[in-house]
Coordinates of C-alpha atoms in Angstrom, one line a residue:
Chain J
X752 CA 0.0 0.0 0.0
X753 CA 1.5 3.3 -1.1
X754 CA 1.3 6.0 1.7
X755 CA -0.9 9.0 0.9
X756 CA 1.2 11.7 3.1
X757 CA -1.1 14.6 4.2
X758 CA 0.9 16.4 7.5
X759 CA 3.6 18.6 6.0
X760 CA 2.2 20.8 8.3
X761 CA 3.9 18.4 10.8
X762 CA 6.9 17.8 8.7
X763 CA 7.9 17.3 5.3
X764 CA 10.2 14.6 3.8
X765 CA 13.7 15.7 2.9
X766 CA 13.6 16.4 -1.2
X767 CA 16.7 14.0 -2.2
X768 CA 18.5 17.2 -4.0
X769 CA 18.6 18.5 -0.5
X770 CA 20.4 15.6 0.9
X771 CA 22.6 15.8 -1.7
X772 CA 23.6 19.5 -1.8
X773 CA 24.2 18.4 2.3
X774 CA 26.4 15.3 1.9
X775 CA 29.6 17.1 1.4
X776 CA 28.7 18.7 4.1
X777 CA 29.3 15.7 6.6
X778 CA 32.3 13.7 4.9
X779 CA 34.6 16.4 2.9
X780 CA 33.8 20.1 3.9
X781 CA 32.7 19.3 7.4
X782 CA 35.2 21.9 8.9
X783 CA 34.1 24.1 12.0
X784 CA 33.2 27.3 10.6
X785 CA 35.2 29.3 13.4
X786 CA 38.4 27.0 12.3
X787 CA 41.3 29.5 11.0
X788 CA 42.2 26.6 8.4
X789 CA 40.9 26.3 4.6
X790 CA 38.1 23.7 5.6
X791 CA 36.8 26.2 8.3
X792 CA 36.5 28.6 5.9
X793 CA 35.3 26.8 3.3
X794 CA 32.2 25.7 5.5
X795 CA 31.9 29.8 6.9
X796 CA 31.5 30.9 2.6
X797 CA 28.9 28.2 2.5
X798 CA 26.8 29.1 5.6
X799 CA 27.0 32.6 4.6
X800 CA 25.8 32.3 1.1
X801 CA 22.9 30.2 2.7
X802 CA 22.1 32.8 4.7
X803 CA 22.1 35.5 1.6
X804 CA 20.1 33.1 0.0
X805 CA 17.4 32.6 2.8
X806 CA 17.6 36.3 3.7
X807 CA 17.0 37.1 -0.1
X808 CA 13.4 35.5 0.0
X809 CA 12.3 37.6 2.4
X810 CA 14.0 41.3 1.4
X811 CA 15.7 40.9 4.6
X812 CA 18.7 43.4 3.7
X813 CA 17.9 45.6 7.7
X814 CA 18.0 42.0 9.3
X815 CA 20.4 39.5 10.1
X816 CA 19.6 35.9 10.1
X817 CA 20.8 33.7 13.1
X818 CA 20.7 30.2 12.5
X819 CA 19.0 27.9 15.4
X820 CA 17.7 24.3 16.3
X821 CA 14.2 24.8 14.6
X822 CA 11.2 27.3 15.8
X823 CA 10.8 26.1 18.8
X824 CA 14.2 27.6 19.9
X825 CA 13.6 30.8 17.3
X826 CA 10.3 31.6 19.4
X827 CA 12.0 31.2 22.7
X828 CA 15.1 33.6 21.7
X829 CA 12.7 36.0 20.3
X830 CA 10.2 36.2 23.1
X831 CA 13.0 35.4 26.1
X832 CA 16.0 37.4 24.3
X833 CA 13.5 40.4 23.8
X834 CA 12.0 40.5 27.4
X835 CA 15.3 40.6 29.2
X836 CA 16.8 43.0 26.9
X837 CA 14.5 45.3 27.0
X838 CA 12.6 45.3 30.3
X839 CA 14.1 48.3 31.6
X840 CA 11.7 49.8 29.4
X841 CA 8.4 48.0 30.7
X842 CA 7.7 44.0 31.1
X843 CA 4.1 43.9 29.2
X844 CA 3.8 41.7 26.3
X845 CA 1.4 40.5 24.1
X846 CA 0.7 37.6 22.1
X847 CA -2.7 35.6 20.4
X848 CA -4.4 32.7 21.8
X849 CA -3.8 30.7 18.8
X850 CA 0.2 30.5 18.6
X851 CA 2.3 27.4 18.4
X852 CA 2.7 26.1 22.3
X853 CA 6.4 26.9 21.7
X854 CA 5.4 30.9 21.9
X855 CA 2.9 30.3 24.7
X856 CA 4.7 28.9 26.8
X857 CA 7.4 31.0 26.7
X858 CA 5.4 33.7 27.2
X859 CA 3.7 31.9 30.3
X860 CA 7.1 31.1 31.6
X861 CA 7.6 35.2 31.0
X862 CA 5.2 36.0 33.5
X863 CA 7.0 33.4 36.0
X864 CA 10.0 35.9 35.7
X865 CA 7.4 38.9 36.4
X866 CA 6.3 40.4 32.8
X867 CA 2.8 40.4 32.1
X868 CA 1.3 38.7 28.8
X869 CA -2.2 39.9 27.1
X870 CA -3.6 36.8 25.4
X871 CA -5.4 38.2 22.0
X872 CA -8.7 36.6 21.1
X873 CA -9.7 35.4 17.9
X874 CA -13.2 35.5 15.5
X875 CA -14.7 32.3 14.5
X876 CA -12.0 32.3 11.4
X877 CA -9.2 32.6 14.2
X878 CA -8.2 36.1 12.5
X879 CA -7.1 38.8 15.6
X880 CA -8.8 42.1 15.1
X881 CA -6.5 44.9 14.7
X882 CA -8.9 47.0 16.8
X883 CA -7.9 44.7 19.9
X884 CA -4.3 44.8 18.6
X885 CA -4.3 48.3 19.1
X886 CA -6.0 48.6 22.2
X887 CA -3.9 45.9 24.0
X888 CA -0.8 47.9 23.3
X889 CA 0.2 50.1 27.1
X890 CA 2.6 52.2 27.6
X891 CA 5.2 49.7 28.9
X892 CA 4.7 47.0 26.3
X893 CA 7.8 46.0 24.2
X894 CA 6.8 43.1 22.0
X895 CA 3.8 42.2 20.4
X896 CA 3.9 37.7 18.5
X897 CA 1.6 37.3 16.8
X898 CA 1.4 33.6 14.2
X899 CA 1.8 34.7 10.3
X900 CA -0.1 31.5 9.3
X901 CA -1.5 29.3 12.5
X902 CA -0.5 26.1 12.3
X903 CA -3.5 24.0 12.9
X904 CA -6.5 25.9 11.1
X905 CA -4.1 27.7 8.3
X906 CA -5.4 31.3 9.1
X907 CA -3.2 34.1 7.5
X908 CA -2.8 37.2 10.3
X909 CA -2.7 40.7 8.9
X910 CA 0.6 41.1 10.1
X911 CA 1.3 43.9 7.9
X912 CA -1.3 45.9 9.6
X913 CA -0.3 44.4 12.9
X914 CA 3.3 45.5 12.3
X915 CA 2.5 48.9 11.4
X916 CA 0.1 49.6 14.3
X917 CA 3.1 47.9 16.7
X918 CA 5.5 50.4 15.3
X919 CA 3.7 53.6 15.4
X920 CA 3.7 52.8 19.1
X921 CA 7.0 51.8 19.5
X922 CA 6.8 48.3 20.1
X923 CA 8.6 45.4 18.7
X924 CA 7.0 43.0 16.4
X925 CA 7.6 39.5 16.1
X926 CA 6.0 36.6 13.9
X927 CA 5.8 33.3 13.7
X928 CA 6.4 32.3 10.0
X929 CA 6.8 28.6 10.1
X930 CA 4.2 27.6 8.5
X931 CA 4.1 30.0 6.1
X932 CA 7.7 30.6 5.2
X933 CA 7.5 30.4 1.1
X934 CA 4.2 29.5 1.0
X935 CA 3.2 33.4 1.5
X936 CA 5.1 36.1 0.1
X937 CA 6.9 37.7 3.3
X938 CA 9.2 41.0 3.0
X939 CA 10.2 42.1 6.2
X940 CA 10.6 45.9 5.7
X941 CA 7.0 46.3 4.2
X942 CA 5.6 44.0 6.0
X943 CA 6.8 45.6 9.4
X944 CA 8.5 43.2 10.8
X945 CA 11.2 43.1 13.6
X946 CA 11.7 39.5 14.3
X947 CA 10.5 36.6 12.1
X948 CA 10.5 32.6 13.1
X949 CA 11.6 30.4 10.3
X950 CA 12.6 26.4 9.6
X951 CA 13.7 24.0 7.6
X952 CA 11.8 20.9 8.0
X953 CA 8.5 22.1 6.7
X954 CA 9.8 23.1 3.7
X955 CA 11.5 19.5 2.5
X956 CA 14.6 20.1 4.5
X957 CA 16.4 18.6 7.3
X958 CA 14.9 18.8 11.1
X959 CA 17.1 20.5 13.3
X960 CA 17.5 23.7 12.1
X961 CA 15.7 27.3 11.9
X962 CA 16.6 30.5 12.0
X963 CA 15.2 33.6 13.5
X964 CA 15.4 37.1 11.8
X965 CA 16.5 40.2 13.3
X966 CA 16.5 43.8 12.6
X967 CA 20.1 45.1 12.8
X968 CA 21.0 47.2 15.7
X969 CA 18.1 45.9 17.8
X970 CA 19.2 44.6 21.8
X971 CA 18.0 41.1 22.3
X972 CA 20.0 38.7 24.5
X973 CA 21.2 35.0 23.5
X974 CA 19.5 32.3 25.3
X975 CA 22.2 30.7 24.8
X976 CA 25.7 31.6 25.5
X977 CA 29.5 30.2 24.8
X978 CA 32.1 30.7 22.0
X979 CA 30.2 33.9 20.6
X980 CA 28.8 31.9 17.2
X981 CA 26.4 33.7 15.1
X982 CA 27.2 37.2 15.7
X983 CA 27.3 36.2 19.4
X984 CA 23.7 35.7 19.4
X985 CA 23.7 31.7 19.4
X986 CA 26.5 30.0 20.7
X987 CA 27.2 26.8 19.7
X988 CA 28.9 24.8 16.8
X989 CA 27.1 25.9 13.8
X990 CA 24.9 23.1 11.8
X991 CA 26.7 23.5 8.5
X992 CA 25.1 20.3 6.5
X993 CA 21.8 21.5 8.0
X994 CA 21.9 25.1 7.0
X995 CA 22.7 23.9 3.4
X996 CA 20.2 22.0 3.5
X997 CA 18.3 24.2 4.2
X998 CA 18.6 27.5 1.9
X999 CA 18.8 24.3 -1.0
X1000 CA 15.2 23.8 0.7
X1001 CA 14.0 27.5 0.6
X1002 CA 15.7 27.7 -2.8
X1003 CA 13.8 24.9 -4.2
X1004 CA 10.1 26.4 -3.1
X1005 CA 9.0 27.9 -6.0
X1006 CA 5.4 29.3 -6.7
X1007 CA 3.6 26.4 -8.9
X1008 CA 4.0 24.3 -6.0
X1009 CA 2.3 26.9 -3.8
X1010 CA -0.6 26.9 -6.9
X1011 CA -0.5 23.2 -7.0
X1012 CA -0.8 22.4 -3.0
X1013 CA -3.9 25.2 -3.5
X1014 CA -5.5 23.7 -5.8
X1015 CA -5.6 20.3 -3.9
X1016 CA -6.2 22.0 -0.9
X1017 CA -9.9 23.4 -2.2
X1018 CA -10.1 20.2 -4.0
X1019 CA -10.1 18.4 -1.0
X1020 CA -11.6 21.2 1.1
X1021 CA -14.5 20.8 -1.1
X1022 CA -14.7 16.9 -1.4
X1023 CA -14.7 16.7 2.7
X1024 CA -17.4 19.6 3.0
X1025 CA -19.8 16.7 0.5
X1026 CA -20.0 14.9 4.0
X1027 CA -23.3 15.5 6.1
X1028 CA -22.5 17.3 9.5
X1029 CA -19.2 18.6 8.6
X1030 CA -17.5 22.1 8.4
X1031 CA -14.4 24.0 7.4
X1032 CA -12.5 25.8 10.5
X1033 CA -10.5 29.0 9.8
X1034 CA -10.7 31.2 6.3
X1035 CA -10.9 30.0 2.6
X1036 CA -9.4 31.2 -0.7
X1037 CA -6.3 33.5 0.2
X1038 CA -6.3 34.4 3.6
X1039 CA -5.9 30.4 4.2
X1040 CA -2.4 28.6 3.8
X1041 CA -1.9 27.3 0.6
X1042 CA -1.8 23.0 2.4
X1043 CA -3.9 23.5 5.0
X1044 CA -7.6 22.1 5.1
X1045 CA -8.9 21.5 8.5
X1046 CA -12.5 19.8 8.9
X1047 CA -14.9 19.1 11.4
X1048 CA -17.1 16.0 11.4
X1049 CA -20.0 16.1 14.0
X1050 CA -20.3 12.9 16.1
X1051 CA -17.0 11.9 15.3
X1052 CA -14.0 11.0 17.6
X1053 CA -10.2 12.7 15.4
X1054 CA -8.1 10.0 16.6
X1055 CA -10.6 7.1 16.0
X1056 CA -10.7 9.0 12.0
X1057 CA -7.3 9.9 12.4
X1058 CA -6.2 5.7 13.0
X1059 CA -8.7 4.6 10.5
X1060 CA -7.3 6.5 7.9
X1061 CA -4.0 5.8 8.6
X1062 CA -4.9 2.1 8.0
X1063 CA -6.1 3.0 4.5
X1064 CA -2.4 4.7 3.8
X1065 CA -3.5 8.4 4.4
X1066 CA -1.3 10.5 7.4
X1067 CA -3.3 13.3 8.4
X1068 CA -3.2 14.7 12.0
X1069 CA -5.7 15.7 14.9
X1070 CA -5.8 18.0 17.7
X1071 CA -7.9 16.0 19.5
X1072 CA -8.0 15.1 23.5
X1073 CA -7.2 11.5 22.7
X1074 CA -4.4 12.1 20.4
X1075 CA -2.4 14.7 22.9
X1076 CA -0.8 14.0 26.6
X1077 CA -3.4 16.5 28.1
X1078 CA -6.6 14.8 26.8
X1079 CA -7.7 18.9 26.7
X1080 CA -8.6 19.7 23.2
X1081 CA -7.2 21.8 21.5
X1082 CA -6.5 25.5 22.7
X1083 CA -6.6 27.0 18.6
X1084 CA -10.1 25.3 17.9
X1085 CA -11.8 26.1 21.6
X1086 CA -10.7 30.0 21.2
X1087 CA -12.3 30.0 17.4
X1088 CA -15.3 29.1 20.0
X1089 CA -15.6 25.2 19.0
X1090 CA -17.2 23.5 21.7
X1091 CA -15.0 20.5 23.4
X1092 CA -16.4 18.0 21.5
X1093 CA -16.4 19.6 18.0
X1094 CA -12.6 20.3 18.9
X1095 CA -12.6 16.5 19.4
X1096 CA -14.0 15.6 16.2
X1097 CA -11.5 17.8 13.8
X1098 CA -9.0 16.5 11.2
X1099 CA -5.9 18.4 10.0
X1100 CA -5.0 17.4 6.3
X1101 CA -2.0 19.4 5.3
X1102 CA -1.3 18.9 1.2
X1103 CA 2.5 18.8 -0.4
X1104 CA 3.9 20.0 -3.4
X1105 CA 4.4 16.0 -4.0
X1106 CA 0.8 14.7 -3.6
X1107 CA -1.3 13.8 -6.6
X1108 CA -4.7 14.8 -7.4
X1109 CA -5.8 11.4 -7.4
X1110 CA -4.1 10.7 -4.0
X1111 CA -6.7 13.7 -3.1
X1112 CA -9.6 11.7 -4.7
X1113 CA -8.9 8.8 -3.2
X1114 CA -8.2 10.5 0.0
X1115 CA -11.8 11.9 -0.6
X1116 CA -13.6 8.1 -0.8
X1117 CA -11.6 6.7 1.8
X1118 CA -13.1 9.7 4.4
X1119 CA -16.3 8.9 3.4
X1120 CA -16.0 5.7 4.0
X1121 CA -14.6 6.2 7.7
X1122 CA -16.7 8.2 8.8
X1123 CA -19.6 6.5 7.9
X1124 CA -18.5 3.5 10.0
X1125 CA -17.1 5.3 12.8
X1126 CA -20.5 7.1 12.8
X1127 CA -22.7 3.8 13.3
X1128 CA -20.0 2.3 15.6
X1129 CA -21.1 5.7 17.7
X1130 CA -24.1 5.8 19.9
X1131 CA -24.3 10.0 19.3
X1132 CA -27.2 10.7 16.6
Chain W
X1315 CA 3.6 12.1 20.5
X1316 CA 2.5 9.0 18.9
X1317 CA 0.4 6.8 20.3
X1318 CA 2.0 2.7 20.8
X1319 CA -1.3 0.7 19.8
X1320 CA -1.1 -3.5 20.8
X1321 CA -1.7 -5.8 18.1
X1322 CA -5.0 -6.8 19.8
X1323 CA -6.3 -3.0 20.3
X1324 CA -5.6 -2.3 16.5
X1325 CA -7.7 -5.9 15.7
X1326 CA -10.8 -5.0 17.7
X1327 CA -10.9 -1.1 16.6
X1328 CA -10.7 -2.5 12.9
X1329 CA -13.2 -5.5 13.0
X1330 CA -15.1 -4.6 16.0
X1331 CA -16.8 -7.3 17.7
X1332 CA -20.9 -7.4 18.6
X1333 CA -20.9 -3.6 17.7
X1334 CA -23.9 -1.7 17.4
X1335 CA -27.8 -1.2 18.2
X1336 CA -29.8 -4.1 20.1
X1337 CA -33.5 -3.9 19.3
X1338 CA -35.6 -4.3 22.4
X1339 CA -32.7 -4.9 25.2
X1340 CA -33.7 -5.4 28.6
X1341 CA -31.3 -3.2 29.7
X1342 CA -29.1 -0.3 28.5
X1343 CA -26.1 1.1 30.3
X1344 CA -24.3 4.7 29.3
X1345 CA -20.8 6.1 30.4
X1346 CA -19.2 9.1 29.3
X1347 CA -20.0 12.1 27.7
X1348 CA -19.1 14.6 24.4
X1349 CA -17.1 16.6 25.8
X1350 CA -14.1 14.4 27.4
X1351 CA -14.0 12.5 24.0
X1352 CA -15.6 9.2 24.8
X1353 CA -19.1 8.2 25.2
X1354 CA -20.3 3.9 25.8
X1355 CA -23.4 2.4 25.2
X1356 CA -24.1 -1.2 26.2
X1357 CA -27.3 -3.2 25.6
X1358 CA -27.9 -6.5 27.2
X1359 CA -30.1 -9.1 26.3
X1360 CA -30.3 -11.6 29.4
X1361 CA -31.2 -15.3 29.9
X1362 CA -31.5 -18.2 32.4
X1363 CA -29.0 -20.8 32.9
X1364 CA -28.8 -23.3 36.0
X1365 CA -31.0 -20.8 37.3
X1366 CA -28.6 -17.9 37.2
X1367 CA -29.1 -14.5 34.9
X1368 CA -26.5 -14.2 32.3
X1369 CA -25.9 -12.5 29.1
X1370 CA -27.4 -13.8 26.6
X1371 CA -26.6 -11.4 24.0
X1372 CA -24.7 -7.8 23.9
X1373 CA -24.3 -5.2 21.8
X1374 CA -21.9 -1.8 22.1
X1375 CA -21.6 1.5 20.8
X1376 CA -18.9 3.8 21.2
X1377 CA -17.7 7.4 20.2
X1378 CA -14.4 7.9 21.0
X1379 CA -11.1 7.2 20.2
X1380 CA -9.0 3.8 19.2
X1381 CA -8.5 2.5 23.2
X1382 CA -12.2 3.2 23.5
X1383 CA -13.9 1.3 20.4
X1384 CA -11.3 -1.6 21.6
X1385 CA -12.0 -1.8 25.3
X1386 CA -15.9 -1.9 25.2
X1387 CA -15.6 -4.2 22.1
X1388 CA -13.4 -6.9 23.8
X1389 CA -15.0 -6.5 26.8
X1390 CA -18.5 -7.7 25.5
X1391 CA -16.3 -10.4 23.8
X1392 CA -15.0 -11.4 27.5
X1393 CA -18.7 -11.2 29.4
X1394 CA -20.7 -12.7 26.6
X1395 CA -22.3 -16.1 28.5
X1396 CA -21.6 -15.0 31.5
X1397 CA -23.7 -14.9 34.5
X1398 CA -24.3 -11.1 35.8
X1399 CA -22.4 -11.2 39.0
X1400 CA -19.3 -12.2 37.0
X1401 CA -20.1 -9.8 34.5
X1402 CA -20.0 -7.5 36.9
X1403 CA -16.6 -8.1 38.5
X1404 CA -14.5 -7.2 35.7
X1405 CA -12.1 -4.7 36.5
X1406 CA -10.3 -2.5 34.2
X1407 CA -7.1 -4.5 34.4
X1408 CA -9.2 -7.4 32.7
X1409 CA -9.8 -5.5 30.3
X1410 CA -6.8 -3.7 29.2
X1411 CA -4.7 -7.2 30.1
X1412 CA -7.0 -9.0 27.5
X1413 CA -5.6 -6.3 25.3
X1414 CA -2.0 -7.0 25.7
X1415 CA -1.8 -3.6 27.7
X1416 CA -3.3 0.3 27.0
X1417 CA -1.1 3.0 26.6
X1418 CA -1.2 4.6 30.0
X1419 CA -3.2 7.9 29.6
X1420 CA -6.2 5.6 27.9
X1421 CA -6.2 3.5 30.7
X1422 CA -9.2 4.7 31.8
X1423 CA -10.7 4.2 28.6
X1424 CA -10.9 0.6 29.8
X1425 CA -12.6 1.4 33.3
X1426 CA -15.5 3.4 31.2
X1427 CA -16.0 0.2 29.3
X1428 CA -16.6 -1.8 32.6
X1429 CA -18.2 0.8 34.2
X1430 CA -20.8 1.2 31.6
X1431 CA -21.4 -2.5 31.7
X1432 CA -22.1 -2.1 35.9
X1433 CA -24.3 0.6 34.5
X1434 CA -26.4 -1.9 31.9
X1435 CA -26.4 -4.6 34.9
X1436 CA -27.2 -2.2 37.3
X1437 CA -30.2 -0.9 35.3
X1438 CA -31.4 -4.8 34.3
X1439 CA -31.6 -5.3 38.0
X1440 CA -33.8 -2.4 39.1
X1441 CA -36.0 -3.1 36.7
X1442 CA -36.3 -6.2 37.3
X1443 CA -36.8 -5.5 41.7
X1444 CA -39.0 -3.2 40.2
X1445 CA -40.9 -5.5 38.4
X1446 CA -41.0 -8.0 41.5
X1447 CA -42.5 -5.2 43.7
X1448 CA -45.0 -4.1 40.9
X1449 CA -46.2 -8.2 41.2
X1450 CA -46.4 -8.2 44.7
X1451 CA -48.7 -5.4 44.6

């Protein structure tokens, strides 16, 4: 059975032209870029012509990009390196109910260490009003995150807008662009941005490696500290293979594969919607992420559909209390207003530039098909 | 984080076993609700043997997840023939040993299941002290 792979929202395969624009990476220029010898400095040209070429994508000329682990560690460095740096000049920060865990809980460990955190709501299509955005922002706040595209339902924020209102009142702006990182045209100058999230392994590179953007001259402390890599802002031996791999990644990304995961994101989006008792959470047409489709079927446990699926050779994802350590559902779906047990019964399908249109069709029939039985195996009517 | 699924939990949530509606039971038992994620329906059909109730025949339905449809589908496999009182006995370990083990956060998956099957046994025998009383009368 040929698996049908719908979570590249989760993570993508590596494309085999990235692995090999790595490989001499690991056996014959594996030198450590702070090494005075030619193999050192072999490795340093390399990273930075990565980093022009990642930088490039985004017209990040005011910025400088810092490699990292992933975005788990971009988020922290942005919200943590941005609070201590700056809290002589006021500890209040705010953020959305919908961001990655990685960004709340940073900020919740924030207000541990004494900074207070406003929490943004969301409307039913999980978009954060600009009205509240505005009004949130005190006189001693000095960083507003706030998710580009949100990872589970696929909403695009009007960071733009969010950026510019941030700015006229001084405060720092920060976003979360790992799911959307060349699947949604970003520039950092017009698009008002002061510190941008962004990884490798969604976009058919290697896990292990991110980056976080920074506007030049700005004071943000390292989380983590040693032999002064990366402009002193990430210590630690710099992931050379990785960071090829991934600007070959971000290189690769090219917009017909955004067009094509669209198109097989409605088709699908469209084919789901045929069943009775379902709905589509968050926006459609452009405001929505180009692979994201994210369905609700009444009456319907995700990680039953989720397993059931998975037996017919189709990987999609859930939310769902079952499926998670906390058995709470899902904080993204409950703030759009879903009650508990809607929350339960949502699927994530998350499209690739590599998935067919008859993978989608077939996708299609099999969902039918599982939900149907998983509905009469329920006693719910 | 992925969830580690026995061979015998993955065999009963794909062919599940005396699944769904019982016309006319003479009782019904129902554990759960919507919003934790799981909700179990038992019907029981009972009979005389050697004098004793057991289960003659039982149905289940389930929403919830994989551990769910697998522990009340096994355990109507394990109390089918049974006499009520041993019916009633079956502990969540039973259940979730019959398995070949539960992941520990949906171990209590497998105490709904036998708690909704106290809850069908328990209803069968009201109404049947009810029904006593009513002769008496």
């Amino acid at each position: 059975m040929n698996r049908i792979y719908l979570d590249t929202a989760a993570t993508t395969r590596v494309d085999p032209e990235v692995m090999k624009a790595m490989e001499p990476y690991f056996t014959r220029d594996f030198g450590n870029m702070a090494s005075l010898h030619s193999a050192g400095r072999d490795a340093e040209n390399a990273v930075e012509k990565a980093r022009r070429l990642i930088s490039g994508k985004v017209n990040g000329k005011e910025h400088r990009l810092v490699f990292t682990s992933g975005g788990t560690e971009s988020n922290n460095f942005a919200l943590k390196g941005i609070a201590f740096a700056n809290m002589g000049k006021g500890k209040h920060i705010i953020t959305t109910r919908i961001e990655h865990d990685c960004v709340l809980n940073s900020a919740r460990w924030l207000e541990k260490q004494g900074f207070e955190v406003t929490y943004l709501p969301v409307d039913r299509q999980g978009f954060v009003s600009t009205d509240d955005f505005a009004d949130a922002i005190r006189k001693d706040t000095i960083l507003a995150s706030v998710i580009h595209a949100n990872n589970e339902i696929g909403t695009i924020e009007p960071i733009r807008e969010l950026g510019k209102i941030a700015h006229e009142k001084g405060v720092l702006f920060h976003t979360d662009a790992c799911q959307s990182f060349t699947k949604v045209p970003i520039d950092l100058k017009k698009d008002n941005i002061d510190l941008m999230t962004v990884n490798s392994h969604k976009i058919y590179g290697p896990k292990g490696v991110g980056g976080l953007f920074i506007r030049q001259g700005m004071r943000i402390d390292p989380l983590l500290h040693g032999g002064g890599q990366e402009f002193g802002y990430r210590s630690g031996t710099v992931n050379v293979s990785g960071i090829i791999g991934f600007s070959k990644a971000a290189d690769m990304m090219k917009e017909n594969h955004v067009e094509h995961m669209a198109k097989l994101r409605d088709m699908l989006i469209e084919g789901a919607l045929e069943i009775k008792d379902s709905w589509l959470n968050g926006p459609s047409g452009n405001l929505r992420l180009a692979n994201n489709a994210h369905i609700t079927f009444k009456h319907i446990e995700g990680e039953s559909l989720i397993i059931h699926l998975d037996l017919k050779g189709i990987a999609s994802s859930t939310g769902s209390a079952c499926s998670s350590k906390t058995l709470e559902p899902s904080h993204v779906l409950t703030s759009l207003g879903l009650r508990p047990e809607e929350a339960h019964g949502s699927v994530r399908f998350s499209v690739g530039r590599d998935n067919t249109k008859e993978e989608i069709e077939y996708t299609i029939g099999a969902l039918r098909e599982s939900v149907e039985t998983l509905r009469k195996i329920s006693p719910l009517r | 984080m992925a969830m580690q699924y026995s061979r015998k939990v993955m065999e009963h949530f794909k062919s599940p076993k005396n699944m769904g509606e019982m016309k006319n039971p003479d009782a019904v038992g129902m554990v759960g609700n919507q919003r934790c994620g799981d909700v179990m329906k038992i019907y029981l059909m009972v009979g005389k043997k050697d004098g004793k109730d057991i289960i003659k025949d039982i149905k289940f339905q389930t929403y919830g997840c994989v551990s769910a449809i697998a522990t009340t589908s096994v355990t109507t496999e394990m109390v089918k023939g049974k006499t009520l009182d041993e019916a009633y006995k079956l502990t969540r370990d039973d259940v979730a040993g019959k398995l070949g083990g539960l992941p520990p956060i949906k171990m209590h998956c497998s105490n709904l299941a036998s708690e909704a099957l106290q809850d069908a046994i328990d209803n069968y025998r009201k109404k049947t002290a009810n029904n006593k009383n009513n002769e008496g009368e």
